[in-house]
DNA sequence: ATAGGGTTAG
């Protein structure tokens, strides 16, 4: 418990807070707390209550945490007024430093302190409970509602419907709804939205049909547009509703335009965008996202430059849009522009997009800078950020660092996939396999991406039996249907081991048509084994199926060359010339002294090529 | 930052 401190005329708490370096953790706020005490903010319970209220409303997470700490350690309980309790609960429910557990805890403490909860307390704590996937806390709050004298209030019934609907328990929401003596628009809208979000269109239609026309308001119509837009083939129905509704607001327009954009129907989206009466940042951002998804990077950029204001989501859409379309350099330059010019703080989505651009470009120093930023700001690694970091370090060849991040971050399948895949592409097949078995021991369910990594690792490390075994585990134990990539890995594994007939068998027996990559993988195995008969058989099939391209010709001619069949080499070369194929050279990069050099395979004119080749040779020797 | 709530859009 805090002692009530001696008096001093209170000044502004935010002036005191601003004079300290930015608080990031509860510990950082300790000096601030002692200054609050000496300044007299905790002189009386009333003064303390005032301070807590102000801190709870702050946008600084550390200050909100401090408020809760002062509140709980001093037990400022002003008679039976729930006002202060509600402020504390709200500070843990909304905005920065949101913490559903703290909200439920405050609510429970409130009840045990003998303060009876009011309508605000219930609605706040129910909102906090809906973040928790388990129903436990929420069901208990429901019981407290029923025992209180507020059980019959329409407003609280609506809160309960929203709580159950948000958690996906629409049948329970329906039970509350059905037992209500009277309902208003909010009740109807909440229950409809609950069913809509769970794909229960049958219930949505039934409920909407039963609604009286005077109960249907703008929110109802917008909710209906939203759920038809999200359901398969529902766009025309959504448009019908949009045209039929009595009046439309900005949300209605944004919903219908976004529905078209999500389907890639950009001409419809753009037409409506042009005629809408007012546009906000969401309208612009949705249209940009649609163009990015459709691969129209230029049009997206044009809109981005044209729009009056951009927020964090706009920048995120642009940066991840560039990444999706393979424009990694543009993604990175926009990322830097965002920090320097837009004065916005990147969030986990921005950083994850930036990391994937960085790993594609191999810009390890940018990657380390992002990692430092994440560490400085204590951003959690359990989501996409951890995965992005592991992937970035692995793709840049820094496997030690990748493993370190892996150990420090969350343990979702995606984290495991990133590290297993990273080890695999660098030839550490044994380690990839070990991690795969560790995953099994932890009863973590591998997915199809996991197996691409594992099989890839077996292929690179020549682990034939283990590869075959994993393929069986995938089908039998995990009940996963192998995709064309998995069959490709198997062809690779068998081909490298010289089991060309088995590889051939995989290709002809797989349930989907083989692609060019898979044939070329076998063809290149034929070249390595010097198996002309199989090589010709494969090449023949390739040419017949029309997926034959230049690299297949090159492989075939190499097979002949390897066996000294120079006549056949000439024949293939002739075929290549006849098709007037243009050689698309292989391209790679390497980093020397912090500068990334792009170079083209076979391009002797590159000033660094000699150096690069000797370096690559060194790397290869070290790996052996 | 300056006193609280239930339904709709990225």
Coordinates of C-alpha atoms (C1' of nucleotides) in Angstrom, one line a residue:
Chain A
X1 CA 0.0 0.0 0.0
X2 CA 1.2 3.5 -0.8
X3 CA 1.4 5.9 2.1
X4 CA -0.5 9.1 1.5
X5 CA 2.2 11.6 0.9
X6 CA 2.7 15.1 2.5
X7 CA 1.1 18.0 0.8
X8 CA 2.3 20.2 -2.0
X9 CA 0.2 22.2 -4.4
X10 CA -0.5 19.7 -7.2
X11 CA 0.7 20.8 -10.6
X12 CA -0.2 19.2 -13.9
X13 CA 0.6 15.4 -13.8
X14 CA 1.3 15.5 -17.6
X15 CA 3.8 18.2 -17.2
X16 CA 5.6 16.0 -14.7
X17 CA 5.4 13.0 -17.0
X18 CA 6.7 15.0 -20.0
X19 CA 9.8 16.0 -18.1
X20 CA 10.8 12.4 -17.8
X21 CA 12.3 10.3 -20.6
X22 CA 9.6 8.3 -22.3
X23 CA 8.4 5.4 -20.0
X24 CA 8.3 2.1 -21.7
X25 CA 7.8 -0.3 -18.8
X26 CA 6.3 -0.2 -15.4
X27 CA 9.7 0.0 -13.9
X28 CA 10.5 3.1 -16.0
X29 CA 7.6 4.8 -14.3
X30 CA 9.0 4.5 -10.8
X31 CA 10.7 7.9 -10.7
X32 CA 7.5 9.4 -12.1
X33 CA 5.5 7.8 -9.3
X34 CA 7.8 9.3 -6.6
X35 CA 7.4 12.7 -8.2
X36 CA 3.6 12.3 -8.2
X37 CA 3.8 11.5 -4.5
X38 CA 6.0 14.6 -3.7
X39 CA 3.8 16.8 -5.8
X40 CA 0.9 15.8 -3.6
X41 CA -1.1 13.9 -6.2
X42 CA -1.6 11.1 -3.7
X43 CA -2.3 13.4 -0.8
X44 CA -5.9 12.4 -0.4
X45 CA -8.0 9.6 -1.9
X46 CA -9.9 12.2 -3.9
X47 CA -6.7 13.6 -5.3
X48 CA -5.4 10.1 -6.1
X49 CA -8.7 9.2 -7.8
X50 CA -8.4 12.3 -9.9
X51 CA -4.8 11.4 -10.9
X52 CA -5.9 7.8 -11.8
X53 CA -8.7 9.0 -13.9
X54 CA -6.4 11.3 -15.9
X55 CA -3.8 8.6 -16.3
X56 CA -6.4 6.1 -17.4
X57 CA -7.4 8.4 -20.2
X58 CA -3.8 8.8 -21.4
X59 CA -2.7 7.4 -24.8
X60 CA 0.6 6.3 -23.2
X61 CA 0.4 2.6 -22.3
X62 CA 3.0 3.1 -19.5
X63 CA 0.9 5.8 -17.9
X64 CA -2.2 3.7 -18.1
X65 CA -0.3 0.8 -16.5
X66 CA 0.9 3.2 -13.8
X67 CA -2.7 4.2 -13.1
X68 CA -3.8 0.6 -12.5
X69 CA -0.8 0.1 -10.3
X70 CA -1.6 3.1 -8.1
X71 CA -5.2 2.1 -8.0
X72 CA -4.6 -1.5 -6.9
X73 CA -1.8 -0.7 -4.5
X74 CA -3.6 2.1 -2.7
X75 CA -7.1 0.7 -2.9
X76 CA -8.8 4.0 -3.6
X77 CA -12.4 2.9 -3.1
X78 CA -14.7 5.9 -3.1
X79 CA -17.8 4.7 -1.2
X80 CA -20.1 2.7 -3.5
X81 CA -19.5 4.7 -6.6
X82 CA -18.4 2.4 -9.5
X83 CA -17.1 5.4 -11.5
X84 CA -13.4 5.0 -10.7
X85 CA -13.6 1.2 -11.1
X86 CA -15.1 1.6 -14.5
X87 CA -12.4 4.0 -15.6
X88 CA -9.8 1.4 -14.5
X89 CA -11.6 -1.4 -16.3
X90 CA -11.9 0.7 -19.4
X91 CA -8.2 1.5 -19.4
X92 CA -7.5 -2.2 -19.7
X93 CA -10.2 -2.8 -22.3
X94 CA -9.6 -0.1 -24.9
X95 CA -6.7 1.4 -26.7
X96 CA -3.1 1.1 -25.7
X97 CA -2.0 -1.3 -23.0
X98 CA -5.2 -3.2 -23.5
X99 CA -5.2 -6.3 -21.2
X100 CA -8.4 -8.4 -21.0
X101 CA -7.1 -10.2 -17.9
X102 CA -6.6 -7.0 -16.0
X103 CA -10.1 -5.9 -16.9
X104 CA -11.7 -9.1 -15.6
X105 CA -9.5 -8.9 -12.5
X106 CA -10.6 -5.3 -11.8
X107 CA -14.2 -6.4 -12.2
X108 CA -13.8 -9.3 -9.8
X109 CA -12.1 -7.1 -7.3
X110 CA -14.8 -4.5 -7.6
X111 CA -17.5 -7.1 -6.7
X112 CA -15.5 -8.4 -3.8
X113 CA -15.0 -4.9 -2.5
X114 CA -18.8 -4.7 -2.3
X115 CA -19.2 -2.2 -5.0
X116 CA -22.1 -3.2 -7.2
X117 CA -21.4 -3.1 -10.9
X118 CA -23.5 -0.8 -13.1
X119 CA -24.4 -1.0 -16.8
X120 CA -21.1 0.5 -17.8
X121 CA -19.1 -2.0 -15.8
X122 CA -20.9 -4.9 -17.4
X123 CA -20.5 -3.6 -20.9
X124 CA -16.9 -2.9 -20.4
X125 CA -16.0 -6.2 -18.8
X126 CA -18.0 -8.1 -21.4
X127 CA -16.0 -6.4 -24.2
X128 CA -12.9 -7.6 -22.4
X129 CA -14.2 -11.1 -22.0
X130 CA -14.9 -11.4 -25.7
X131 CA -11.1 -11.2 -26.4
X132 CA -10.8 -14.5 -24.5
X133 CA -11.6 -17.5 -26.6
X134 CA -12.8 -19.5 -23.6
X135 CA -16.3 -18.6 -22.4
X136 CA -15.5 -19.0 -18.7
X137 CA -15.2 -15.4 -17.7
X138 CA -18.1 -14.2 -19.9
X139 CA -20.5 -16.9 -18.6
X140 CA -19.7 -15.8 -15.1
X141 CA -20.4 -12.2 -15.9
X142 CA -23.6 -13.3 -17.5
X143 CA -24.6 -15.0 -14.3
X144 CA -23.8 -11.8 -12.3
X145 CA -26.0 -9.8 -14.7
X146 CA -28.9 -12.2 -14.2
X147 CA -28.5 -11.9 -10.4
X148 CA -28.3 -8.1 -10.5
X149 CA -31.3 -5.9 -10.7
X150 CA -30.3 -4.9 -14.2
X151 CA -31.1 -8.2 -15.7
X152 CA -34.1 -6.9 -17.7
X153 CA -32.4 -3.9 -19.2
X154 CA -32.5 -3.9 -23.0
X155 CA -29.1 -2.3 -23.1
X156 CA -27.5 -5.1 -21.2
X157 CA -29.2 -7.8 -23.2
X158 CA -27.7 -6.2 -26.2
X159 CA -24.2 -6.3 -24.6
X160 CA -24.7 -10.0 -24.0
X161 CA -25.7 -10.7 -27.6
X162 CA -22.7 -8.8 -28.8
X163 CA -20.4 -10.7 -26.5
X164 CA -21.6 -14.1 -27.6
X165 CA -21.7 -13.1 -31.3
X166 CA -18.2 -11.7 -31.2
X167 CA -16.9 -15.0 -29.8
X168 CA -18.6 -17.0 -32.6
X169 CA -21.2 -18.5 -30.2
X170 CA -24.2 -17.4 -32.3
X171 CA -26.5 -20.1 -30.9
X172 CA -26.0 -18.7 -27.4
X173 CA -26.5 -15.1 -28.7
X174 CA -29.7 -16.4 -30.3
X175 CA -30.9 -17.7 -27.0
X176 CA -30.5 -14.3 -25.3
X177 CA -32.2 -12.7 -28.3
X178 CA -35.1 -15.1 -28.4
X179 CA -35.9 -14.6 -24.7
X180 CA -35.9 -10.8 -24.8
X181 CA -39.3 -9.2 -24.0
X182 CA -38.6 -6.4 -26.4
X183 CA -35.9 -5.7 -28.9
X184 CA -34.6 -2.6 -30.6
X185 CA -32.5 -2.1 -33.8
X186 CA -29.3 -2.7 -32.0
X187 CA -30.5 -6.2 -30.9
X188 CA -31.4 -7.1 -34.4
X189 CA -28.3 -5.7 -35.9
X190 CA -26.0 -7.5 -33.4
X191 CA -27.6 -10.9 -33.8
X192 CA -27.6 -10.6 -37.6
X193 CA -23.9 -9.6 -37.6
X194 CA -23.1 -12.5 -35.3
X195 CA -24.6 -15.0 -37.7
X196 CA -23.1 -13.2 -40.7
X197 CA -19.6 -13.3 -39.3
X198 CA -20.0 -17.1 -38.8
X199 CA -21.2 -17.7 -42.4
X200 CA -24.8 -18.6 -41.3
X201 CA -26.6 -16.9 -44.2
X202 CA -29.7 -19.0 -43.6
X203 CA -30.2 -17.4 -40.1
X204 CA -29.2 -14.0 -41.5
X205 CA -31.9 -14.1 -44.2
X206 CA -34.5 -15.4 -41.8
X207 CA -33.8 -12.6 -39.2
X208 CA -33.6 -9.9 -41.8
X209 CA -36.9 -11.1 -43.3
X210 CA -38.6 -11.0 -39.9
X211 CA -37.5 -7.4 -39.2
X212 CA -40.1 -4.7 -39.5
X213 CA -39.2 -2.0 -42.0
X214 CA -39.1 0.7 -39.3
X215 CA -36.5 -1.4 -37.3
X216 CA -34.2 -1.6 -40.3
X217 CA -31.8 1.3 -40.1
X218 CA -28.6 2.3 -41.9
X219 CA -26.5 -0.1 -39.8
X220 CA -28.9 -3.0 -40.6
X221 CA -28.5 -2.3 -44.4
X222 CA -24.8 -1.9 -44.1
X223 CA -24.4 -5.1 -42.1
X224 CA -26.4 -7.0 -44.8
X225 CA -24.3 -5.5 -47.6
X226 CA -21.2 -6.6 -45.7
X227 CA -22.3 -10.2 -45.2
X228 CA -23.5 -10.7 -48.8
X229 CA -20.3 -9.2 -50.1
X230 CA -18.3 -11.7 -48.0
X231 CA -20.4 -14.7 -49.1
X232 CA -19.6 -16.6 -52.2
X233 CA -21.3 -15.2 -55.3
X234 CA -23.2 -12.7 -53.2
X235 CA -21.9 -9.6 -54.8
X236 CA -25.0 -9.1 -57.0
X237 CA -27.2 -9.5 -54.0
X238 CA -25.1 -7.0 -52.1
X239 CA -25.4 -4.5 -55.0
X240 CA -29.2 -5.0 -55.1
X241 CA -29.4 -4.1 -51.4
X242 CA -27.1 -1.1 -52.0
X243 CA -29.4 0.1 -54.7
X244 CA -32.6 -0.6 -52.8
X245 CA -31.7 0.8 -49.3
X246 CA -33.5 4.0 -48.4
X247 CA -30.3 6.1 -47.8
X248 CA -26.6 5.4 -48.0
X249 CA -23.7 6.8 -45.9
X250 CA -20.0 6.7 -46.4
X251 CA -19.8 3.2 -44.9
X252 CA -22.3 1.8 -47.4
X253 CA -20.3 3.2 -50.3
X254 CA -17.0 1.9 -48.9
X255 CA -18.5 -1.5 -48.3
X256 CA -19.9 -2.0 -51.8
X257 CA -16.7 -0.6 -53.5
X258 CA -14.5 -2.8 -51.3
X259 CA -16.7 -5.8 -52.2
X260 CA -16.0 -5.2 -56.0
X261 CA -12.3 -4.5 -55.3
X262 CA -11.9 -7.8 -53.3
X263 CA -13.3 -9.7 -56.3
X264 CA -10.9 -8.0 -58.6
X265 CA -13.7 -6.2 -60.4
X266 CA -11.8 -3.0 -60.5
X267 CA -13.9 -1.4 -63.3
X268 CA -17.0 -1.6 -61.1
X269 CA -15.1 -0.4 -58.0
X270 CA -13.6 2.5 -59.9
X271 CA -16.9 3.6 -61.4
X272 CA -18.6 3.8 -58.0
X273 CA -15.5 5.4 -56.4
X274 CA -15.8 8.1 -59.0
X275 CA -19.4 9.0 -58.3
X276 CA -19.5 8.6 -54.5
X277 CA -20.5 11.8 -52.8
X278 CA -17.6 11.9 -50.3
X279 CA -14.4 9.9 -49.9
X280 CA -12.4 9.3 -46.8
X281 CA -9.0 7.6 -46.3
X282 CA -10.7 4.2 -46.1
X283 CA -12.3 4.7 -49.5
X284 CA -8.9 5.5 -51.1
X285 CA -7.1 2.7 -49.3
X286 CA -9.6 0.0 -50.3
X287 CA -9.3 1.0 -53.9
X288 CA -5.5 0.9 -53.7
X289 CA -5.6 -2.5 -52.1
X290 CA -7.8 -3.7 -54.9
X291 CA -5.4 -2.5 -57.6
X292 CA -2.5 -4.0 -55.7
X293 CA -4.2 -7.4 -55.5
X294 CA -5.0 -7.2 -59.2
X295 CA -1.3 -6.5 -60.0
X296 CA -2.0 -2.9 -61.1
X297 CA 0.9 -1.5 -59.2
X298 CA 1.1 1.7 -61.3
X299 CA -2.5 2.6 -60.8
X300 CA -2.3 1.9 -57.1
X301 CA 0.7 4.2 -56.9
X302 CA -1.0 6.9 -58.8
X303 CA -4.0 6.9 -56.4
X304 CA -1.6 6.9 -53.4
X305 CA 0.2 10.0 -54.7
X306 CA -3.1 11.6 -55.5
X307 CA -5.0 11.1 -52.2
X308 CA -5.3 13.9 -49.7
X309 CA -4.3 12.0 -46.5
X310 CA -2.7 8.7 -45.8
X311 CA -2.8 6.7 -42.6
X312 CA -0.8 3.7 -41.3
X313 CA -3.1 1.2 -43.1
X314 CA -2.7 3.0 -46.4
X315 CA 1.1 2.8 -46.1
X316 CA 0.8 -0.9 -45.1
X317 CA -1.3 -1.7 -48.1
X318 CA 1.2 0.0 -50.4
X319 CA 4.2 -1.6 -48.9
X320 CA 2.8 -5.1 -48.7
X321 CA 1.2 -4.6 -52.2
X322 CA 4.7 -3.9 -53.6
X323 CA 6.0 -7.0 -51.9
X324 CA 3.1 -9.2 -53.3
X325 CA 3.9 -7.9 -56.7
X326 CA 7.6 -8.6 -56.5
X327 CA 8.6 -4.9 -56.3
X328 CA 10.8 -5.3 -53.3
X329 CA 13.0 -2.3 -53.8
X330 CA 9.9 0.0 -54.1
X331 CA 8.5 -1.6 -51.0
X332 CA 11.7 -0.8 -49.1
X333 CA 12.0 2.8 -50.3
X334 CA 8.4 3.4 -49.3
X335 CA 9.1 1.9 -45.9
X336 CA 11.9 4.4 -45.4
X337 CA 9.8 7.2 -46.8
X338 CA 7.1 6.4 -44.3
X339 CA 9.4 6.7 -41.4
X340 CA 11.1 9.9 -42.5
X341 CA 8.4 11.8 -44.2
X342 CA 5.0 10.6 -43.0
X343 CA 6.1 10.6 -39.3
X344 CA 4.1 7.4 -38.7
X345 CA 5.1 4.6 -36.4
X346 CA 5.4 1.3 -38.3
X347 CA 3.4 -1.5 -36.7
X348 CA 3.8 -5.3 -36.9
X349 CA 2.2 -5.5 -40.3
X350 CA 4.5 -2.8 -41.7
X351 CA 7.6 -4.5 -40.3
X352 CA 6.6 -7.9 -41.5
X353 CA 6.1 -6.6 -45.0
X354 CA 9.4 -4.8 -44.9
X355 CA 11.2 -7.9 -43.6
X356 CA 10.0 -10.0 -46.5
X357 CA 11.2 -7.3 -49.0
X358 CA 14.5 -7.3 -47.1
X359 CA 14.9 -11.0 -47.3
X360 CA 14.1 -11.1 -51.0
X361 CA 16.8 -8.5 -51.6
X362 CA 19.2 -10.0 -49.2
X363 CA 19.8 -6.7 -47.4
X364 CA 20.9 -8.1 -44.2
X365 CA 21.9 -4.7 -42.7
X366 CA 18.4 -3.3 -43.2
X367 CA 17.2 -6.5 -41.6
X368 CA 19.4 -6.0 -38.6
X369 CA 18.1 -2.4 -38.3
X370 CA 14.5 -3.6 -38.3
X371 CA 15.4 -6.2 -35.7
X372 CA 17.0 -3.5 -33.5
X373 CA 13.9 -1.4 -33.9
X374 CA 11.7 -4.4 -32.8
X375 CA 14.0 -4.9 -29.7
X376 CA 14.0 -1.3 -28.8
X377 CA 10.2 -1.1 -28.9
X378 CA 9.8 -4.5 -27.3
X379 CA 7.4 -5.6 -30.0
X380 CA 6.3 -9.2 -29.4
X381 CA 7.6 -11.9 -31.7
X382 CA 4.8 -14.4 -31.3
X383 CA 3.0 -13.4 -34.5
X384 CA 4.1 -12.5 -38.0
X385 CA 7.1 -10.5 -36.7
X386 CA 8.9 -13.5 -35.3
X387 CA 8.2 -15.5 -38.5
X388 CA 9.4 -12.6 -40.6
X389 CA 12.6 -12.2 -38.7
X390 CA 13.4 -16.0 -38.7
X391 CA 12.8 -16.0 -42.5
X392 CA 14.8 -12.9 -43.1
X393 CA 17.9 -14.2 -41.2
X394 CA 17.6 -17.6 -42.8
X395 CA 17.2 -16.3 -46.4
X396 CA 20.2 -14.0 -45.8
X397 CA 22.2 -17.0 -44.7
X398 CA 22.4 -16.0 -41.0
X399 CA 21.3 -19.3 -39.5
X400 CA 22.7 -18.7 -36.0
X401 CA 20.6 -15.5 -35.7
X402 CA 17.6 -17.2 -37.2
X403 CA 17.8 -19.9 -34.6
X404 CA 18.2 -17.3 -31.8
X405 CA 15.1 -15.5 -32.9
X406 CA 13.3 -18.9 -33.2
X407 CA 14.2 -19.8 -29.6
X408 CA 13.1 -16.4 -28.3
X409 CA 9.8 -16.1 -30.2
X410 CA 6.5 -17.8 -30.3
X411 CA 6.0 -21.4 -31.1
X412 CA 3.3 -21.4 -33.8
X413 CA 3.6 -23.8 -36.8
X414 CA 4.6 -20.7 -38.9
X415 CA 7.7 -20.2 -36.7
X416 CA 8.7 -23.8 -37.1
X417 CA 8.1 -23.7 -40.8
X418 CA 10.3 -20.7 -41.2
X419 CA 13.2 -22.2 -39.3
X420 CA 12.8 -25.7 -40.9
X421 CA 12.6 -24.2 -44.4
X422 CA 15.6 -21.9 -43.7
X423 CA 17.8 -24.8 -42.6
X424 CA 16.6 -26.8 -45.6
X425 CA 17.6 -24.3 -48.3
X426 CA 21.1 -24.1 -46.8
X427 CA 21.6 -27.8 -46.9
X428 CA 21.1 -28.5 -43.2
X429 CA 18.7 -31.4 -43.9
X430 CA 19.6 -33.3 -40.7
X431 CA 18.9 -30.3 -38.5
X432 CA 15.6 -29.6 -40.4
X433 CA 14.6 -33.2 -39.7
X434 CA 15.6 -33.0 -36.1
X435 CA 13.4 -29.9 -35.6
X436 CA 10.6 -31.7 -37.5
X437 CA 10.7 -34.6 -35.0
X438 CA 10.9 -32.1 -32.1
X439 CA 7.7 -30.7 -33.4
X440 CA 6.1 -34.1 -33.4
X441 CA 7.2 -34.6 -29.8
X442 CA 5.5 -31.3 -28.8
X443 CA 2.4 -32.6 -30.5
X444 CA 2.4 -29.5 -32.8
X445 CA 0.6 -30.3 -36.0
X446 CA 2.8 -29.8 -39.1
X447 CA 1.1 -28.4 -42.2
X448 CA 1.8 -28.7 -45.9
X449 CA 4.4 -25.9 -45.7
X450 CA 6.3 -27.8 -43.0
X451 CA 6.6 -30.8 -45.3
X452 CA 7.9 -28.6 -48.2
X453 CA 10.7 -27.5 -45.9
X454 CA 11.4 -31.0 -44.5
X455 CA 11.4 -32.7 -48.0
X456 CA 13.4 -29.9 -49.4
X457 CA 16.0 -30.5 -46.7
X458 CA 16.1 -34.2 -47.3
X459 CA 16.6 -33.5 -51.0
X460 CA 19.5 -31.0 -50.5
X461 CA 21.2 -33.3 -47.9
X462 CA 20.7 -36.5 -49.9
X463 CA 18.6 -38.1 -47.2
X464 CA 16.6 -40.4 -49.4
X465 CA 15.1 -42.9 -46.9
X466 CA 14.2 -40.1 -44.4
X467 CA 12.5 -38.2 -47.3
X468 CA 10.4 -41.2 -48.3
X469 CA 9.5 -41.8 -44.7
X470 CA 8.4 -38.1 -44.2
X471 CA 6.3 -38.3 -47.3
X472 CA 4.5 -41.3 -45.8
X473 CA 4.1 -39.5 -42.5
X474 CA 2.6 -36.6 -44.3
X475 CA 0.0 -38.8 -46.1
X476 CA -0.8 -41.4 -43.4
X477 CA -0.3 -39.7 -40.1
X478 CA -1.1 -36.1 -40.9
X479 CA -3.7 -36.9 -43.5
X480 CA -2.4 -34.1 -45.7
X481 CA -2.9 -34.3 -49.5
X482 CA 0.4 -33.7 -51.2
X483 CA 0.5 -30.8 -53.6
X484 CA 2.5 -30.5 -56.8
X485 CA 5.4 -28.9 -54.8
X486 CA 5.6 -32.0 -52.5
X487 CA 5.8 -34.4 -55.5
X488 CA 8.4 -32.1 -56.9
X489 CA 10.5 -32.5 -53.8
X490 CA 10.1 -36.3 -54.1
X491 CA 11.3 -36.3 -57.7
X492 CA 14.2 -34.2 -56.6
X493 CA 15.1 -36.6 -53.7
X494 CA 14.9 -39.7 -55.9
X495 CA 16.5 -38.1 -58.9
X496 CA 19.5 -37.0 -56.9
X497 CA 19.9 -40.4 -55.5
X498 CA 20.0 -41.8 -59.0
X499 CA 16.6 -43.6 -58.7
X500 CA 15.4 -42.2 -61.9
X501 CA 12.8 -44.9 -62.5
X502 CA 11.2 -44.2 -59.1
X503 CA 11.2 -40.5 -59.8
X504 CA 9.5 -41.2 -63.2
X505 CA 6.9 -43.3 -61.5
X506 CA 6.1 -40.4 -59.0
X507 CA 5.5 -38.1 -61.9
X508 CA 3.2 -40.4 -64.0
X509 CA 1.3 -41.5 -60.9
X510 CA 0.6 -38.2 -59.2
X511 CA -3.0 -37.1 -59.3
X512 CA -2.4 -33.7 -60.9
X513 CA -0.7 -32.8 -64.2
X514 CA 3.0 -32.3 -63.7
X515 CA 4.4 -28.8 -64.3
X516 CA 7.6 -27.7 -66.1
X517 CA 9.5 -27.4 -62.9
X518 CA 9.0 -31.1 -62.0
X519 CA 10.0 -32.3 -65.4
X520 CA 13.1 -30.2 -65.5
X521 CA 14.1 -31.5 -62.0
X522 CA 14.0 -35.0 -63.4
X523 CA 15.8 -33.9 -66.6
X524 CA 18.6 -32.3 -64.6
X525 CA 18.9 -35.5 -62.5
X526 CA 19.3 -37.4 -65.8
X527 CA 22.1 -35.1 -66.8
X528 CA 23.9 -35.6 -63.5
X529 CA 23.5 -39.4 -63.8
X530 CA 24.4 -39.3 -67.5
X531 CA 21.3 -41.3 -68.3
X532 CA 20.6 -40.6 -71.9
X533 CA 17.7 -43.0 -72.4
X534 CA 15.7 -41.5 -69.5
X535 CA 16.8 -38.0 -70.5
X536 CA 15.4 -38.5 -74.0
X537 CA 12.2 -40.0 -72.7
X538 CA 11.7 -37.0 -70.4
X539 CA 12.6 -34.5 -73.0
X540 CA 10.2 -36.2 -75.4
X541 CA 7.3 -35.9 -72.9
X542 CA 8.3 -32.3 -72.2
X543 CA 8.2 -31.3 -75.8
X544 CA 5.0 -33.2 -76.4
X545 CA 3.2 -31.6 -73.5
X546 CA 4.2 -28.1 -74.6
X547 CA 5.8 -27.1 -71.3
X548 CA 9.2 -27.4 -72.9
X549 CA 11.1 -24.2 -72.6
X550 CA 14.7 -23.0 -73.2
X551 CA 16.1 -24.4 -70.0
X552 CA 14.9 -27.9 -70.9
X553 CA 16.7 -27.6 -74.2
X554 CA 19.8 -26.5 -72.4
X555 CA 19.6 -29.5 -70.0
X556 CA 19.0 -31.9 -72.9
X557 CA 22.0 -30.6 -74.8
X558 CA 24.1 -30.8 -71.7
X559 CA 23.1 -34.5 -71.3
X560 CA 24.3 -35.2 -74.8
X561 CA 27.4 -33.1 -74.3
X562 CA 28.2 -35.1 -71.1
X563 CA 28.2 -38.3 -73.1
X564 CA 30.1 -36.8 -76.1
X565 CA 27.2 -37.1 -78.4
X566 CA 28.1 -33.9 -80.2
X567 CA 25.8 -34.5 -83.1
X568 CA 22.8 -34.6 -80.9
X569 CA 24.1 -31.5 -79.1
X570 CA 24.1 -29.6 -82.4
X571 CA 20.6 -30.9 -83.2
X572 CA 19.2 -29.5 -79.9
X573 CA 21.1 -26.2 -80.3
X574 CA 19.6 -25.9 -83.8
X575 CA 16.1 -26.4 -82.4
X576 CA 16.8 -23.7 -79.9
X577 CA 17.9 -21.3 -82.5
X578 CA 14.9 -22.1 -84.6
X579 CA 12.6 -21.2 -81.8
X580 CA 14.5 -17.9 -81.6
X581 CA 14.5 -18.2 -77.9
X582 CA 16.1 -15.4 -76.0
X583 CA 18.3 -16.4 -73.2
X584 CA 17.1 -15.1 -69.9
X585 CA 20.1 -15.3 -67.7
X586 CA 20.1 -16.5 -64.1
X587 CA 20.5 -13.6 -61.7
X588 CA 21.8 -13.6 -58.2
X589 CA 23.3 -11.3 -55.6
X590 CA 26.0 -11.3 -53.0
X591 CA 26.9 -8.9 -50.3
X592 CA 30.4 -7.6 -50.0
X593 CA 31.3 -5.1 -47.3
X594 CA 27.7 -4.1 -46.7
X595 CA 26.9 -3.4 -50.4
X596 CA 24.7 -5.8 -52.3
X597 CA 25.9 -6.6 -55.8
X598 CA 23.6 -8.1 -58.3
X599 CA 25.2 -10.2 -60.9
X600 CA 24.2 -12.3 -63.8
X601 CA 25.4 -15.9 -64.1
X602 CA 27.9 -16.2 -66.8
X603 CA 28.4 -12.4 -67.1
X604 CA 32.2 -12.1 -67.1
X605 CA 32.0 -8.4 -67.8
X606 CA 30.8 -7.7 -64.3
X607 CA 33.7 -6.1 -62.5
X608 CA 33.2 -8.2 -59.4
X609 CA 32.5 -11.5 -61.0
X610 CA 35.9 -13.0 -60.5
X611 CA 35.8 -12.1 -56.9
X612 CA 32.3 -13.3 -56.5
X613 CA 33.0 -16.6 -58.0
X614 CA 36.0 -17.2 -55.8
X615 CA 33.9 -16.3 -52.8
X616 CA 31.1 -18.6 -53.8
X617 CA 33.7 -21.3 -54.1
X618 CA 34.9 -20.6 -50.6
X619 CA 31.4 -20.7 -49.3
X620 CA 30.9 -24.1 -51.0
X621 CA 34.1 -25.5 -49.5
X622 CA 33.0 -24.4 -46.0
X623 CA 29.7 -26.1 -46.3
X624 CA 31.2 -29.4 -47.3
Chain B
dA1 C1' -4.8 14.5 -21.3
dT2 C1' -8.9 17.1 -19.4
dA3 C1' -15.2 12.0 -16.9
dG4 C1' -17.8 6.3 -18.8
dG5 C1' -21.9 2.3 -22.6
dG6 C1' -24.4 -1.7 -26.8
dT7 C1' -24.8 -2.8 -33.7
dT8 C1' -21.8 -1.5 -39.6
dA9 C1' -16.3 -0.4 -43.5
dG10 C1' -9.6 -1.2 -44.6

